[in-house]
Short mmCIF file of C-alpha atoms and ligand atoms in Angstrom, two decimals:
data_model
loop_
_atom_site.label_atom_id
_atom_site.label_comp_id
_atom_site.label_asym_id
_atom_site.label_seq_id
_atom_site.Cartn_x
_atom_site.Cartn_y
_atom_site.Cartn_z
CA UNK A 147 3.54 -22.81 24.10
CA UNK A 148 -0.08 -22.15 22.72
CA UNK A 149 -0.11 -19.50 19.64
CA UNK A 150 -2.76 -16.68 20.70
CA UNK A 151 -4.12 -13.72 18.74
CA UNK A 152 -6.98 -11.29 19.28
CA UNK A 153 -8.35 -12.85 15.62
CA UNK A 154 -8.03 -15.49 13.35
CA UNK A 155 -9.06 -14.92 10.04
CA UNK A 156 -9.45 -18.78 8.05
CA UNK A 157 -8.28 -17.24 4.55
CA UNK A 158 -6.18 -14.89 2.80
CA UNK A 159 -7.52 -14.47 -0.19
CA UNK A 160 -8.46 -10.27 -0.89
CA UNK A 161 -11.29 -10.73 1.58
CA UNK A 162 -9.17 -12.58 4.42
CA UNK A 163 -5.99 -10.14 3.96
CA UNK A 164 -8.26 -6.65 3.45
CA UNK A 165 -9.85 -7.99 7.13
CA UNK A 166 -6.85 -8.50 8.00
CA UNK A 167 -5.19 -5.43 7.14
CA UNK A 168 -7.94 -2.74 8.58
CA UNK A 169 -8.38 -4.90 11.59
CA UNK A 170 -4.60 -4.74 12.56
CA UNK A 171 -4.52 -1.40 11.87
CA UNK A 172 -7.76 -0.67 14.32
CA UNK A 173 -5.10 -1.98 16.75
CA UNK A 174 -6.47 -6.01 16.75
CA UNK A 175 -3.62 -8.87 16.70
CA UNK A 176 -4.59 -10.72 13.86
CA UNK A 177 -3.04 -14.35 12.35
CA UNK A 178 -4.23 -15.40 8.85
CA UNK A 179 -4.44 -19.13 8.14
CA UNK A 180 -3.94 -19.53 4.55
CA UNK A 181 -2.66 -22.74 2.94
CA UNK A 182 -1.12 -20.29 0.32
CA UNK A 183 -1.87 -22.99 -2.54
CA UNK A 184 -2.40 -20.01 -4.80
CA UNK A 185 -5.82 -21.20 -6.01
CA UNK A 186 -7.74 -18.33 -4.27
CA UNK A 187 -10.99 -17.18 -6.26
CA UNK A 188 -9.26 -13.52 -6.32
CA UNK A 189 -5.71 -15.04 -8.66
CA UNK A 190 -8.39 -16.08 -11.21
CA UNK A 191 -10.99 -12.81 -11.56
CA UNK A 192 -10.89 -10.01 -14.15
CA UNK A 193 -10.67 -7.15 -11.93
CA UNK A 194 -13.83 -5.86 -12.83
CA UNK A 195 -15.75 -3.51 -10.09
CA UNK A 196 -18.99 -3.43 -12.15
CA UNK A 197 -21.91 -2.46 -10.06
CA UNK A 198 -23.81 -1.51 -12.95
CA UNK A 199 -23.15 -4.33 -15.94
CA UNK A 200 -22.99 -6.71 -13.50
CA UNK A 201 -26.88 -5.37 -12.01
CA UNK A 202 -29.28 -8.26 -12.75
CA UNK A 203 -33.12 -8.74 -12.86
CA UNK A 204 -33.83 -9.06 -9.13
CA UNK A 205 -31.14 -7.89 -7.46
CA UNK A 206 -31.87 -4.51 -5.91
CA UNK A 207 -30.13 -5.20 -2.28
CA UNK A 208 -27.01 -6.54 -3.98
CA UNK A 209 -26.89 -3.90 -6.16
CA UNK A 210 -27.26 -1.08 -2.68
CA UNK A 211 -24.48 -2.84 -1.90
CA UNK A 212 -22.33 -3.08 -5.01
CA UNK A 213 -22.95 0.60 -5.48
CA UNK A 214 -21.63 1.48 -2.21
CA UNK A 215 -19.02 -1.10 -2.92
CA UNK A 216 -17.27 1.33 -6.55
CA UNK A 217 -17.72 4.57 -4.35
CA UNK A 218 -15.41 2.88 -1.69
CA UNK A 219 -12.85 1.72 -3.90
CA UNK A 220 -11.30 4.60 -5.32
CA UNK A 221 -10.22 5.87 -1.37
CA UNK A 222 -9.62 2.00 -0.18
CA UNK A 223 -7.05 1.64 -3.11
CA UNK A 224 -5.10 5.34 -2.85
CA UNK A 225 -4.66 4.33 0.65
CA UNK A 226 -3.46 0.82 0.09
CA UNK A 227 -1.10 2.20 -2.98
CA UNK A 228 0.24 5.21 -0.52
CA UNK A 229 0.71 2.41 2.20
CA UNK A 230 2.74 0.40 -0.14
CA UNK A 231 4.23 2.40 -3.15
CA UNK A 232 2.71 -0.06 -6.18
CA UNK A 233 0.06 1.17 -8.69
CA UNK A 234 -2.92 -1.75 -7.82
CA UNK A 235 -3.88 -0.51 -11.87
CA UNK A 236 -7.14 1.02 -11.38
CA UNK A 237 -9.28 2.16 -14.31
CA UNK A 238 -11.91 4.38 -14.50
CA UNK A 239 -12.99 4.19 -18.13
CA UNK A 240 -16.20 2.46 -17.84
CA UNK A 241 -17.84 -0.80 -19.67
CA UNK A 242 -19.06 -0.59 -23.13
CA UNK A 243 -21.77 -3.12 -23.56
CA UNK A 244 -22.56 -4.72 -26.93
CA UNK A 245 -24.78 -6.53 -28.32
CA UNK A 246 -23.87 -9.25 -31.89
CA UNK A 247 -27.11 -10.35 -33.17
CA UNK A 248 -30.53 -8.59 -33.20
CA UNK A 249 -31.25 -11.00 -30.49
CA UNK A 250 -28.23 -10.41 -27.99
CA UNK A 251 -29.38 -6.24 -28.93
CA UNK A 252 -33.24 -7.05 -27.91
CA UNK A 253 -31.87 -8.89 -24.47
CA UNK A 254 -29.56 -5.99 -24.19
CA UNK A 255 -31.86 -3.13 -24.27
CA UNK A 256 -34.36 -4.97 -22.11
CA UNK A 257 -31.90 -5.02 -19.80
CA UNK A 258 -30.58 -1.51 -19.76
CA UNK A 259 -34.33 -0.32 -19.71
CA UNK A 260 -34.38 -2.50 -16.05
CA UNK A 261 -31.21 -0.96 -14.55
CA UNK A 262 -32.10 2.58 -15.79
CA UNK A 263 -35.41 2.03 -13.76
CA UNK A 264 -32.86 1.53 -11.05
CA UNK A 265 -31.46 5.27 -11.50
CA UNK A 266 -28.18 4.15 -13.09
CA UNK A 267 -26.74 5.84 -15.83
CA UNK A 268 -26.49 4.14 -19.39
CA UNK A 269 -25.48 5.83 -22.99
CA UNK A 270 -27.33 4.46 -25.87
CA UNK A 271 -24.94 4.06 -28.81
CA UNK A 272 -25.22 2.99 -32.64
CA UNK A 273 -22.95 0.97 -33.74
CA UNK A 274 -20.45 3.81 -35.42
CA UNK A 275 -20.66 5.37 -32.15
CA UNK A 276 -19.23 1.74 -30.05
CA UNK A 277 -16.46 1.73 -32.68
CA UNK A 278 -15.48 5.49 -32.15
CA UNK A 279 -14.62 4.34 -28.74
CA UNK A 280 -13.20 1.32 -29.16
CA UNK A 281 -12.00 1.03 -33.29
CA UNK A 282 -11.21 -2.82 -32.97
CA UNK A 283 -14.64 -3.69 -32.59
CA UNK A 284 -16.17 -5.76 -35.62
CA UNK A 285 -18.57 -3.87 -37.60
CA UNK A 286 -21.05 -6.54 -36.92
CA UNK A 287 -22.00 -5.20 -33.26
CA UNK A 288 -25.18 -3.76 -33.52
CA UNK A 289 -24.79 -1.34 -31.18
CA UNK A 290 -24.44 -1.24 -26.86
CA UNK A 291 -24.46 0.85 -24.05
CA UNK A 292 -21.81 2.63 -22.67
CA UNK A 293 -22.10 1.84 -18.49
CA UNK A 294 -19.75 5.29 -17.09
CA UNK A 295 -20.10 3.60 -13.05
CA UNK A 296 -17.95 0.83 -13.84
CA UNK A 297 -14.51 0.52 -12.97
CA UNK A 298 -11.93 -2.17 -13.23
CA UNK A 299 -8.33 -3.25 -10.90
CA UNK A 300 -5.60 -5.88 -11.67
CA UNK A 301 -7.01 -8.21 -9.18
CA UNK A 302 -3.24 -9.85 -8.86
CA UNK A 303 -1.55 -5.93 -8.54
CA UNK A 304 -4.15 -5.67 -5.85
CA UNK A 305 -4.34 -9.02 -4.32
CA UNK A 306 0.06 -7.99 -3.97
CA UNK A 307 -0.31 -5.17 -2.38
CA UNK A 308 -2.91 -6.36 0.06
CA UNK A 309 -0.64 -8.93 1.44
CA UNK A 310 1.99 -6.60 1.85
CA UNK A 311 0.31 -3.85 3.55
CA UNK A 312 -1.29 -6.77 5.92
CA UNK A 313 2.33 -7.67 6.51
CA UNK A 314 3.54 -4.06 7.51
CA UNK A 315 0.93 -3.57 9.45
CA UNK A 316 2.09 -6.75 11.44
CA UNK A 317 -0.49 -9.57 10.91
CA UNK A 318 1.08 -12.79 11.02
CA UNK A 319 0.57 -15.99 8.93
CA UNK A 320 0.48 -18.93 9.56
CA UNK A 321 0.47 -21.51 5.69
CA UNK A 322 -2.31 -24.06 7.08
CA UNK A 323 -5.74 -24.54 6.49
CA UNK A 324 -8.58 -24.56 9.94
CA UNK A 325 -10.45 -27.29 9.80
CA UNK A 326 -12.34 -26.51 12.73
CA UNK A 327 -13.37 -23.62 15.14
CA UNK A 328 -13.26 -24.40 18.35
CA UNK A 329 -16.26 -23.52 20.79
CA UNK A 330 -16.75 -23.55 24.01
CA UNK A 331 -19.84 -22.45 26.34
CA UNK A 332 -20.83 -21.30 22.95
CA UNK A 333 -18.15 -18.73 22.32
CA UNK A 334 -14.76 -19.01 20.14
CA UNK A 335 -11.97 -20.35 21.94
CA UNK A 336 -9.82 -21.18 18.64
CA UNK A 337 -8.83 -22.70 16.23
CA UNK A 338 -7.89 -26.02 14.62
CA UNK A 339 -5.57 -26.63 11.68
CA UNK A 340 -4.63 -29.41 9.34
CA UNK A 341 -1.27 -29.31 9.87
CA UNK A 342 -1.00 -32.04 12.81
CA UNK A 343 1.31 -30.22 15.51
CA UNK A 344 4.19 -27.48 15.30
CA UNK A 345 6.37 -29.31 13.16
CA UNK A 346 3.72 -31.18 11.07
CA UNK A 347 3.59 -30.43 7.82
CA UNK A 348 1.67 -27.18 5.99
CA UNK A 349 2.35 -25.62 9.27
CA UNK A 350 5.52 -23.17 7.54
CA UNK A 351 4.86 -19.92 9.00
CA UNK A 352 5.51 -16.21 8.56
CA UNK A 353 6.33 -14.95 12.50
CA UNK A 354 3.82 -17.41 13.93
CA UNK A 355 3.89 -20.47 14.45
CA UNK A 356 1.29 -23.22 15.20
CA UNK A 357 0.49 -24.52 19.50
CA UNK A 358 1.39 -27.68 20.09
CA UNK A 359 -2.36 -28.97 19.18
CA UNK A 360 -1.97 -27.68 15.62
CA UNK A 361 -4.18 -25.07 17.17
CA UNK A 362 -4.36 -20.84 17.91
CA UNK A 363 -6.02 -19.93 20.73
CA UNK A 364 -8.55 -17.21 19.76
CA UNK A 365 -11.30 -15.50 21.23
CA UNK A 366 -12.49 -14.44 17.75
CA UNK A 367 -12.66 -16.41 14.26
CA UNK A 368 -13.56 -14.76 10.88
CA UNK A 369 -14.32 -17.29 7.98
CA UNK A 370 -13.49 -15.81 4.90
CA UNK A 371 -12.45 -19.03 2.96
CA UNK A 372 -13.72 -18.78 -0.01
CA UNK A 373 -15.87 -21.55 -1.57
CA UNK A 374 -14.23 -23.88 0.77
CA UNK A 375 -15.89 -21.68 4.07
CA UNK A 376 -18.52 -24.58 4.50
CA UNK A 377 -16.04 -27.31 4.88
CA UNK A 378 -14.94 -25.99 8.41
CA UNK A 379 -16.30 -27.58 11.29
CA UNK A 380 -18.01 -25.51 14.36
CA UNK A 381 -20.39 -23.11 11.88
CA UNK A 382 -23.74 -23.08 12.90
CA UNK A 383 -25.37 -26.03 10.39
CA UNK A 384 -27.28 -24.02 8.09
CA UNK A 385 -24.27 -21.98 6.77
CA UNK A 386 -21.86 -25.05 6.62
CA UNK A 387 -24.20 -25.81 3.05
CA UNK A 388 -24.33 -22.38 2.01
CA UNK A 389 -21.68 -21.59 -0.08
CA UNK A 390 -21.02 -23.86 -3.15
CA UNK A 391 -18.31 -23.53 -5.66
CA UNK A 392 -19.12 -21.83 -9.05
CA UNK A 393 -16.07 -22.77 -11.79
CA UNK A 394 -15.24 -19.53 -13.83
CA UNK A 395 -12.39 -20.47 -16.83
CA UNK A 396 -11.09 -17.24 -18.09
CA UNK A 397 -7.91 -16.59 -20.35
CA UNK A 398 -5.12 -14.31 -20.21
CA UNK A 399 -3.70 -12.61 -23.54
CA UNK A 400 -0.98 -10.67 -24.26
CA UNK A 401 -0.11 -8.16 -26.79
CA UNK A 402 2.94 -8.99 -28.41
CA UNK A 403 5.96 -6.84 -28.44
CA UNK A 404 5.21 -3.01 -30.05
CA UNK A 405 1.25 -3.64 -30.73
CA UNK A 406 -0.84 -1.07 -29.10
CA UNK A 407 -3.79 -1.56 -27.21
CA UNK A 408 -6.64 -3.14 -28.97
CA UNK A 409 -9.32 -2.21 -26.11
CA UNK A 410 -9.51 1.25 -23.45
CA UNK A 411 -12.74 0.37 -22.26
CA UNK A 412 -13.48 -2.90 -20.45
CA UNK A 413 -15.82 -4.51 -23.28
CA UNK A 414 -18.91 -6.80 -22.19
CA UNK A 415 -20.94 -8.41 -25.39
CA UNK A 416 -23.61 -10.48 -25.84
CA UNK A 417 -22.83 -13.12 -28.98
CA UNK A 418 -25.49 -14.96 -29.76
CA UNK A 419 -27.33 -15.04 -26.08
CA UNK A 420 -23.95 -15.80 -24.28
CA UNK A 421 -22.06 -13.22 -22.35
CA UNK A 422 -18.32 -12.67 -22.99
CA UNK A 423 -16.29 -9.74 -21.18
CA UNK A 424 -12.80 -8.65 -22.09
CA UNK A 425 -10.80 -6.18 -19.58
CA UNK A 426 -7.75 -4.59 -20.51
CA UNK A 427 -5.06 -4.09 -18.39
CA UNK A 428 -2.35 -1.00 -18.70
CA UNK A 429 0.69 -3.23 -19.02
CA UNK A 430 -0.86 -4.88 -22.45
CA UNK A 431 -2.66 -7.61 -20.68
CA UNK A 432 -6.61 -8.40 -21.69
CA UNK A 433 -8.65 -11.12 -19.66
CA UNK A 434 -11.16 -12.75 -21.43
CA UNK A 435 -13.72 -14.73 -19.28
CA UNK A 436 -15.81 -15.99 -18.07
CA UNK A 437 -17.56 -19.41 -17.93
CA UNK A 438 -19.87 -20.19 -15.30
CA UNK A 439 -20.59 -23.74 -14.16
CA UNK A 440 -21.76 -25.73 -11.66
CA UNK A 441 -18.91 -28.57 -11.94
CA UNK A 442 -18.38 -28.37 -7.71
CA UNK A 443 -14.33 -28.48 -6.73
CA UNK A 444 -12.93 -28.93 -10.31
CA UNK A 445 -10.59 -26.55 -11.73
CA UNK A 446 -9.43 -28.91 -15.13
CA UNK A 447 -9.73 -25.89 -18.07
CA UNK A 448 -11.28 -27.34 -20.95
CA UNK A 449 -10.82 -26.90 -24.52
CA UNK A 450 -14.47 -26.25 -25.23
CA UNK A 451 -14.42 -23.30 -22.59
CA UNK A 452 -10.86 -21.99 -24.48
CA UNK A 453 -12.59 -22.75 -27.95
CA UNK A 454 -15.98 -20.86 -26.76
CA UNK A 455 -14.53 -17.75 -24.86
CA UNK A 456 -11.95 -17.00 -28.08
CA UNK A 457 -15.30 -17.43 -30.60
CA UNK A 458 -17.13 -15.01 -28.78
CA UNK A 459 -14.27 -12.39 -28.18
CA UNK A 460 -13.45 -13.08 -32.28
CA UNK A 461 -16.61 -12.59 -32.96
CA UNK A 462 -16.96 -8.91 -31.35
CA UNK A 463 -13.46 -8.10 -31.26
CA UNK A 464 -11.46 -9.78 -34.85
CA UNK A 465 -7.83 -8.82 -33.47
CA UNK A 466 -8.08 -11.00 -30.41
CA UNK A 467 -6.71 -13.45 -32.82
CA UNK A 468 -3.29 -11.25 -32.91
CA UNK A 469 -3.39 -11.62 -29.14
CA UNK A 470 -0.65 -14.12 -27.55
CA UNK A 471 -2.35 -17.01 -25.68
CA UNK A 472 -0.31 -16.39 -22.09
CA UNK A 473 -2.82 -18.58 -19.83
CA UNK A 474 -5.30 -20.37 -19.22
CA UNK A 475 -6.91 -20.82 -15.63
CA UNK A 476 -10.32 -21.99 -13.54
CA UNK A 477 -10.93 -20.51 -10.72
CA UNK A 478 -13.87 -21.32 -7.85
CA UNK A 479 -16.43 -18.66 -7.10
CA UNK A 480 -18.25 -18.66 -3.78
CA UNK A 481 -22.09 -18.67 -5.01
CA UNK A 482 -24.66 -18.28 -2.33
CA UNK A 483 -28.63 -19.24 -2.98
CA UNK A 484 -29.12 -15.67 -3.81
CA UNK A 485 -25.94 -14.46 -4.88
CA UNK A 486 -25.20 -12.05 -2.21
CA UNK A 487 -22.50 -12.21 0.24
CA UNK A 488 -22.90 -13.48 3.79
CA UNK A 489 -21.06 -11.36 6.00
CA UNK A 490 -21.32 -10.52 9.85
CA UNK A 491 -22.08 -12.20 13.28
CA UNK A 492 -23.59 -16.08 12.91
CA UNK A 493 -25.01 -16.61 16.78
CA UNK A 494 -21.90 -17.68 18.04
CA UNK A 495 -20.04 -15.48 20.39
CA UNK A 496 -16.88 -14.57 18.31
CA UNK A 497 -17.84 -16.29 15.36
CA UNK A 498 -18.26 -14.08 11.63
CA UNK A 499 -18.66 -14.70 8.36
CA UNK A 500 -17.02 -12.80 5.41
CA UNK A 501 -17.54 -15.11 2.55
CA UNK A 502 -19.86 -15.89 -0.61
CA UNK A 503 -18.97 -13.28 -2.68
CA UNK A 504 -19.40 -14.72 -5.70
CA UNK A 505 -19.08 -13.10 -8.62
CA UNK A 506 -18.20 -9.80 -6.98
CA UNK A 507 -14.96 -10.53 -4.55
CA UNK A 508 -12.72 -7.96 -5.28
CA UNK A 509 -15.63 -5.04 -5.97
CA UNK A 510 -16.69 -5.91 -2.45
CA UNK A 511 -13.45 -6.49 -0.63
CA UNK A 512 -13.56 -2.96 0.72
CA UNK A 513 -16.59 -2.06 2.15
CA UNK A 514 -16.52 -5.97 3.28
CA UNK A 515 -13.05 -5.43 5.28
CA UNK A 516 -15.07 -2.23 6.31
CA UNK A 517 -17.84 -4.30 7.94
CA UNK A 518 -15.92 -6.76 9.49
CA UNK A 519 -13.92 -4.29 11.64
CA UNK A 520 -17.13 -2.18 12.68
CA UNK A 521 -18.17 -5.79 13.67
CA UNK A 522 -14.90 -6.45 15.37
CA UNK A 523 -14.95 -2.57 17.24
CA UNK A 524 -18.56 -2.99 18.09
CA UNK A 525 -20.16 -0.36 15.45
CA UNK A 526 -22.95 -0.41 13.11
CA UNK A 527 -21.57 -1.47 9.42
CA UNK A 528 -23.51 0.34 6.44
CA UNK A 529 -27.24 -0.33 6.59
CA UNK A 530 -26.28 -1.69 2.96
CA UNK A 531 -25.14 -5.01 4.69
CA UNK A 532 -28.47 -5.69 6.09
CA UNK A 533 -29.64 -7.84 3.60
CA UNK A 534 -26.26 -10.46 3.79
CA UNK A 535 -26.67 -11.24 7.21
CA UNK A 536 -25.34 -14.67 8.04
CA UNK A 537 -29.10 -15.07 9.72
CA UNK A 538 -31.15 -15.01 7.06
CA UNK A 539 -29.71 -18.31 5.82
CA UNK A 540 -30.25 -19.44 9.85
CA UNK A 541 -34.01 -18.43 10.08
CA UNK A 542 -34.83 -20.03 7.02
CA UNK A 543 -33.77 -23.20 8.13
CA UNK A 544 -35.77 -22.83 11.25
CA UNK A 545 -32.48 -22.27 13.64
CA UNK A 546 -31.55 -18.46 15.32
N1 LIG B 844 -17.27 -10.88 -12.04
C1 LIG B 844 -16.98 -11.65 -13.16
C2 LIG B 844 -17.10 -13.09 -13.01
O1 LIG B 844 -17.41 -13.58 -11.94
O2 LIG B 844 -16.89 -13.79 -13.97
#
């Protein structure tokens, strides 16, 4: 018998399963298709929801958005903790930026001079004054900015208690990966996966469980797959090339047993023109990341990347050294042309987007799971998504 749902959603990383989780609770019957490998974008991240230190030359629309994105966070996660009982670890304390060299302080200033032209707030402060707040900083910094906007999460705390408030709420799963959306008289009509037939394999499911066909019949489809969106057939063929992956190595340290925290605030520097950001985490964790490369589908961590990322945090921050080494990973950032997202309706009756993120997937994963389901209901999402419609990547390349 033919699997059916209201809506597939191609991914269940925190974009897919945040969809997923308002959408079943607007009353929608929702499947996720996730191949659960555990190499989502969202296992890899910091955590950081940093409108502000994040803000770059250029980027006013993004930044609309990423603004609205913080303000949204703080009620999206006290709902999800209250749905589920566990602490997503939220922090409120803001990013101290810092600068090494007189060079990375020059860049630095230029920079804060841009984003306080934007209206956001920034706290000039010597270099005594960064290592009031945060006394393991090397003497060398010459001094930073504290940013009082940002925020930061334990993306994997979070990314938890997403999929378990999607379960409870009653979205299915199905551990698969669609490889096509089906069309017809050009509106959704399903779904195809890669697992060939019900008892093929990758086809383990959670309450659902795959047609006959491999397939779920479907009348809508969101694509929220990551870096890997492009790769599914039946998108419109402009956006099949628009998302590309960007490789981001980061490591994960520990404090060993009885050493108190070496960090409160999450710490971005500048060392010597390259940008280094540490985020601690309440339980004694601090993530150190992040490279940024254009290396398509390849997640090998290198030893330069480990040798570069514990230089710089050294370098601004001597007691990383104490730190135990607990992991290294690579994860695969959906980049876009311009960096922004692409989220709502492509042309297609039934068809949406909710992917290229980038660098800010979990910052945006609630106002994006907001979007989706005003798209879903038929309402208007926040004039903020304006600018990452799906169509602006379509009229450039001459289609509609
Ligand atoms: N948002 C941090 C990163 O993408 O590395």
């Amino acid at each position: 018998m033919a699997v059916t749902a209201d809506i597939v959603v191609a991914g269940g990383g925190v974009i897919g399963t945040a969809i997923a989780w308002r959408a079943a609770g607007a009353g929608l019957d929702v499947i996720v298709v996730d191949p659960e490998s555990g190499d989502a974008a969202s296992q890899v991240a910091a955590g950081m929801l940093a409108p502000v230190s994040e803000s770059l030359f250029g980027e006013d629309a993004l930044l609309a958005l990423n603004l609205l994105a913080v303000r949204r966070f703080g009620p999206f996660a006290a709902e999800l903790e209250a749905a589920t009982g566990r602490d997503v670890g939220l922090r409120r304390e803001g990013t101290l930026a810092v600068a090494y060299d007189p060079g990375d302080h020059a860049a630095l200033v230029r920079l804060t001079a841009f984003r306080r032209s934007l209206g956001l707030d920034a706290e000039e402060l010597d270099s005594r004054e960064c290592r009031r707040l945060e006394p393991f900083l090397a003497p060398d910094v010459r001094g930073g900015f504290l940013f009082a906007g940002d925020w930061s999460v334990d993306n994997r705390r979070y990314a938890g208690a997403l999929r378990q408030a999607m379960q409870a709420a009653g979205v299915r799963t199905v551990h698969d990966r669609v490889t096509e959306v089906r069309i017809h008289g050009g509106k959704v009509c399903g779904v195809r996966l890669a697992g060939a037939g019900a008892d093929g394999p990758g086809v383990g499911a959670d309450g659902a469980a795959s047609s006959a066909d491999g397939g779920i019949d479907c009348a809508t489809v969101v694509i929220a797959a990551g870096y890997a969106s492009g790769q599914i057939a039946g998108l419109p063929g402009p956006l099949r090339g628009v998302v590309r992956p960007v490789k981001g190595q980061l490591l994960r340290l520990r404090h060993p047993t009885g050493m108190p925290p070496v960090l409160s605030h999450t710490v971005r520097a500048v060392v010597r023109g390259t940008d280094v950001y540490l985020v601690p985490r309440a339980d004694g964790e601090m993530i150190v990341g992040a490279t940024s490369e254009e290396r398509g589908p390849d997640r090998t961590v290198t030893a330069g990347a480990v040798h570069d990322l514990l230089r710089d945090a050294m370098s601004v921050l001597p007691v990383t050294s104490e730190l135990a080494l607990a992991e290294t990973c690579a994860g695969l950032r959906p980049g876009t042309p311009d960096n922004g997202p692409v989220v709502g309706a492509t042309g297609i009756g039934g068809l949406l987007m909710a992917t290229g993120h980038y660098r800010n997937g979990i910052l945006l994963s609630a106002v994006t799971a907001d979007a989706a389901v005003a798209f879903l209901t038929g309402q208007r999402p926040a004039l903020e998504w304006e600018p990452f419609s799906p169509r602006r990547f379509m009229v450039q390349a001459g289609s509609t």
